[in-house]
GROMACS .gro file of N, CA and C in nm:
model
  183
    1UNK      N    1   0.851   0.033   1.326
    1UNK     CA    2   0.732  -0.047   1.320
    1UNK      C    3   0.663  -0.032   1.184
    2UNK      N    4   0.678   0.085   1.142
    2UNK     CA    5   0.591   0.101   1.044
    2UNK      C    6   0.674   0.013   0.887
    3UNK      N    7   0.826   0.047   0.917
    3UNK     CA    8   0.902  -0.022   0.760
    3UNK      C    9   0.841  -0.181   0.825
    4UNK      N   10   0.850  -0.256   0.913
    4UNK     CA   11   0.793  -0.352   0.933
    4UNK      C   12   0.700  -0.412   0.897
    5UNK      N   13   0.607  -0.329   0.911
    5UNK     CA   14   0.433  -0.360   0.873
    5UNK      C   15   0.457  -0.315   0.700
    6UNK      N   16   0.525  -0.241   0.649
    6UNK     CA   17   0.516  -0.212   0.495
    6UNK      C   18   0.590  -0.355   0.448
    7UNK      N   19   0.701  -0.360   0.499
    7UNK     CA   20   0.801  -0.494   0.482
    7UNK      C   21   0.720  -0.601   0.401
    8UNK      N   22   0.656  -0.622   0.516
    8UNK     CA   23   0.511  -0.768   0.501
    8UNK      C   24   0.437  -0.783   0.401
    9UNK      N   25   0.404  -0.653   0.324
    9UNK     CA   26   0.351  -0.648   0.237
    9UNK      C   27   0.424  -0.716   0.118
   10UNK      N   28   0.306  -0.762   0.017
   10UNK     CA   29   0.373  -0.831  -0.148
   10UNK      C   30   0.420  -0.701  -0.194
   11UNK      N   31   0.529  -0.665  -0.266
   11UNK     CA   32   0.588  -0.560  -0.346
   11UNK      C   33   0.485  -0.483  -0.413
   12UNK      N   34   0.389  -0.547  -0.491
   12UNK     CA   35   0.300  -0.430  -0.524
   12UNK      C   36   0.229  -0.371  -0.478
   13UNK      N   37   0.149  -0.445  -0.366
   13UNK     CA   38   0.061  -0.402  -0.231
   13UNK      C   39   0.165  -0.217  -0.170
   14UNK      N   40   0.321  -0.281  -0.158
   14UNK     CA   41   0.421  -0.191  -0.063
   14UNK      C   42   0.421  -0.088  -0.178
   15UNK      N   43   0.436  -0.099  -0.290
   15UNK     CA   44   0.459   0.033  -0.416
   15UNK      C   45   0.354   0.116  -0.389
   16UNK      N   46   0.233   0.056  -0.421
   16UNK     CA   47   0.084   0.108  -0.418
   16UNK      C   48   0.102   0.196  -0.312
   17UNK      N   49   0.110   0.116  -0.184
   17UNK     CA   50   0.103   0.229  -0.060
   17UNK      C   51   0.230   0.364  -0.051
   18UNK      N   52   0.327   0.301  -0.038
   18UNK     CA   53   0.399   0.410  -0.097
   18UNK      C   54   0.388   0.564  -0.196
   19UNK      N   55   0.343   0.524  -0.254
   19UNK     CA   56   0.255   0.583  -0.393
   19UNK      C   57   0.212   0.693  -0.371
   20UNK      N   58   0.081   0.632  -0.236
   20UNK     CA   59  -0.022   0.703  -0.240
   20UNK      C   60  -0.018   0.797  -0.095
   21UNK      N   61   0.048   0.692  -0.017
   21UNK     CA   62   0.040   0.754   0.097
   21UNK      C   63   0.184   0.894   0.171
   22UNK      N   64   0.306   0.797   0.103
   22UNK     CA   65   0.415   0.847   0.154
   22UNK      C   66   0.456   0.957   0.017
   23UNK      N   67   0.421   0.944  -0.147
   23UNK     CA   68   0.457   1.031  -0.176
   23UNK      C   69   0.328   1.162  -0.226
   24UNK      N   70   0.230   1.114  -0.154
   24UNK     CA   71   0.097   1.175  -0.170
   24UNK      C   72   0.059   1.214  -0.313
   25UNK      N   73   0.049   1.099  -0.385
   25UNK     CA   74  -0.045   1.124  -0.500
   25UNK      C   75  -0.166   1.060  -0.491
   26UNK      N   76  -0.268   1.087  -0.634
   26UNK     CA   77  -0.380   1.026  -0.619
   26UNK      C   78  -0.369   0.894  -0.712
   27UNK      N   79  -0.473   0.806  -0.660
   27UNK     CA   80  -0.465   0.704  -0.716
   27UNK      C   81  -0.403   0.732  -0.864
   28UNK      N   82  -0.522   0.827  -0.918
   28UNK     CA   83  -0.487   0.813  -1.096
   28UNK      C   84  -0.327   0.845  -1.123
   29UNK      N   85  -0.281   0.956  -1.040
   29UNK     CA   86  -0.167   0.947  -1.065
   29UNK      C   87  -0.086   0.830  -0.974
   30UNK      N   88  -0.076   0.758  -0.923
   30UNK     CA   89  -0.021   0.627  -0.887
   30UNK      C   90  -0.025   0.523  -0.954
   31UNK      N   91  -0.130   0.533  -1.065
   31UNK     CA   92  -0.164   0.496  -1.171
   31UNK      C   93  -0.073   0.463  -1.251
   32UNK      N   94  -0.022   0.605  -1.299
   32UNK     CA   95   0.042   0.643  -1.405
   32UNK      C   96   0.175   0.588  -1.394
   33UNK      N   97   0.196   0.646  -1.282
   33UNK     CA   98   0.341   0.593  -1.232
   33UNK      C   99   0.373   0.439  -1.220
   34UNK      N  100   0.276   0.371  -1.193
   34UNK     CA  101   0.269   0.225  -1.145
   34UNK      C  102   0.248   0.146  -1.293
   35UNK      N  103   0.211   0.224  -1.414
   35UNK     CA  104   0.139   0.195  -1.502
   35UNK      C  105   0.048   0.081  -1.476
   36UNK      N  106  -0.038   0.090  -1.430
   36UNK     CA  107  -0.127  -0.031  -1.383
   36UNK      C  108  -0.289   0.063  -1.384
   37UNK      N  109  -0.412  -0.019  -1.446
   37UNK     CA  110  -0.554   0.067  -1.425
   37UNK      C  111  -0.570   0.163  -1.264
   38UNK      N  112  -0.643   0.296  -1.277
   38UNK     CA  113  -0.665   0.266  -1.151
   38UNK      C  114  -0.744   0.164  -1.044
   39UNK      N  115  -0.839   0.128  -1.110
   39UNK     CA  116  -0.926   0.039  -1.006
   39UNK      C  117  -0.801  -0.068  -0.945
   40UNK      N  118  -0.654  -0.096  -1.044
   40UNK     CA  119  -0.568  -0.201  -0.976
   40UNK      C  120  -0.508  -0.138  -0.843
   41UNK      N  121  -0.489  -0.001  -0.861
   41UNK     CA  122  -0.409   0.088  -0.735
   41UNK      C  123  -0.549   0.070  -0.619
   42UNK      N  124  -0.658   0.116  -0.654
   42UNK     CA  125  -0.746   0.110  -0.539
   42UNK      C  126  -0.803  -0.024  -0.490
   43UNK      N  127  -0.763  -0.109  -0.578
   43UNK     CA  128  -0.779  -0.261  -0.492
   43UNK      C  129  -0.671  -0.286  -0.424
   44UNK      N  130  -0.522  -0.264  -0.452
   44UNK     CA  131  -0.420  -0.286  -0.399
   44UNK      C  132  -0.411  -0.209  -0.254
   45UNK      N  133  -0.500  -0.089  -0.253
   45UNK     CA  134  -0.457  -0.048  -0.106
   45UNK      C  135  -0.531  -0.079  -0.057
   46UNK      N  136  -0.692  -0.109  -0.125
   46UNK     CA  137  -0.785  -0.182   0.017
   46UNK      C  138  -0.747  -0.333   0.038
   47UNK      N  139  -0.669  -0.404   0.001
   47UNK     CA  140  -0.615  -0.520   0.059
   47UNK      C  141  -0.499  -0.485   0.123
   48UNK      N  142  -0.426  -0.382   0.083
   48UNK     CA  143  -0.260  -0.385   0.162
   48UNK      C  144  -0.312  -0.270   0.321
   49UNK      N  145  -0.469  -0.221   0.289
   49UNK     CA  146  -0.472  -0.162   0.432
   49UNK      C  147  -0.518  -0.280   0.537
   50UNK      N  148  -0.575  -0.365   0.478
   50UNK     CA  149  -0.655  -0.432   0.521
   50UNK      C  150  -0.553  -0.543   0.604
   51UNK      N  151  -0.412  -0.587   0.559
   51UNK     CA  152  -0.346  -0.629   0.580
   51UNK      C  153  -0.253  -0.574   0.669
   52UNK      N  154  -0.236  -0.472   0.722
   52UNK     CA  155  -0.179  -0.375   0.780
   52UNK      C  156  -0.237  -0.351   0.916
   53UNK      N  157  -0.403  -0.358   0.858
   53UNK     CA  158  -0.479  -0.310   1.042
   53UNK      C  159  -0.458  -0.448   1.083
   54UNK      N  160  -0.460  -0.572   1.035
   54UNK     CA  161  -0.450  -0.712   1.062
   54UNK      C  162  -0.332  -0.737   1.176
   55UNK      N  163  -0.226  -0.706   1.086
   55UNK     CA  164  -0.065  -0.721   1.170
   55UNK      C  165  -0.016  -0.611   1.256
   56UNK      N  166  -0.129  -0.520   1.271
   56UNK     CA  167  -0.068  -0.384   1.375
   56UNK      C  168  -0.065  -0.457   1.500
   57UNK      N  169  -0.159  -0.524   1.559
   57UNK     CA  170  -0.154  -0.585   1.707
   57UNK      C  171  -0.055  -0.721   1.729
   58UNK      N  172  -0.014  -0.759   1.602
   58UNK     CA  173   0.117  -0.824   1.621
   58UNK      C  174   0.239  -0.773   1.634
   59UNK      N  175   0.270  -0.650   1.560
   59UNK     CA  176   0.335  -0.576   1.569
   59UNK      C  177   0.393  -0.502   1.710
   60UNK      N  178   0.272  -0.435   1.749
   60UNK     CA  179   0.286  -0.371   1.892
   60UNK      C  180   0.327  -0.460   1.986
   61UNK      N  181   0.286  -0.609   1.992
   61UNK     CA  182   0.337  -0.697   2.092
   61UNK      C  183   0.461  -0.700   2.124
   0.00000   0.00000   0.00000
């Protein structure tokens, strides 16, 4: 369920989360890695979470 709900995501939205969540860095360093500002990593996960709590109850169906 969960590669599912990451799936859905646009590629940078899925990097971002990845990033931050599955290889536990911090933004700045997701940053670095992503080479992208941070404020781009912390907009990218409040839309790719936001997109995520959206499709969880589609998901579970």
């Amino acid at each position: 369920m969960v590669d599912t709900a990451l799936d859905s995501l646009p590629e940078p939205h899925r990097k971002t989360v990845v990033e931050v969540y599955f290889a536990d860095r911090t933004a700045a360093a997701a940053a670095v890695t992503l080479k992208v500002p941070v404020g781009t990593v912390k907009s990218r996960l409040h839309y790719a979470l936001r997109a995520l709590r959206e499709s969880a109850p589609a998901l579970a169906a």
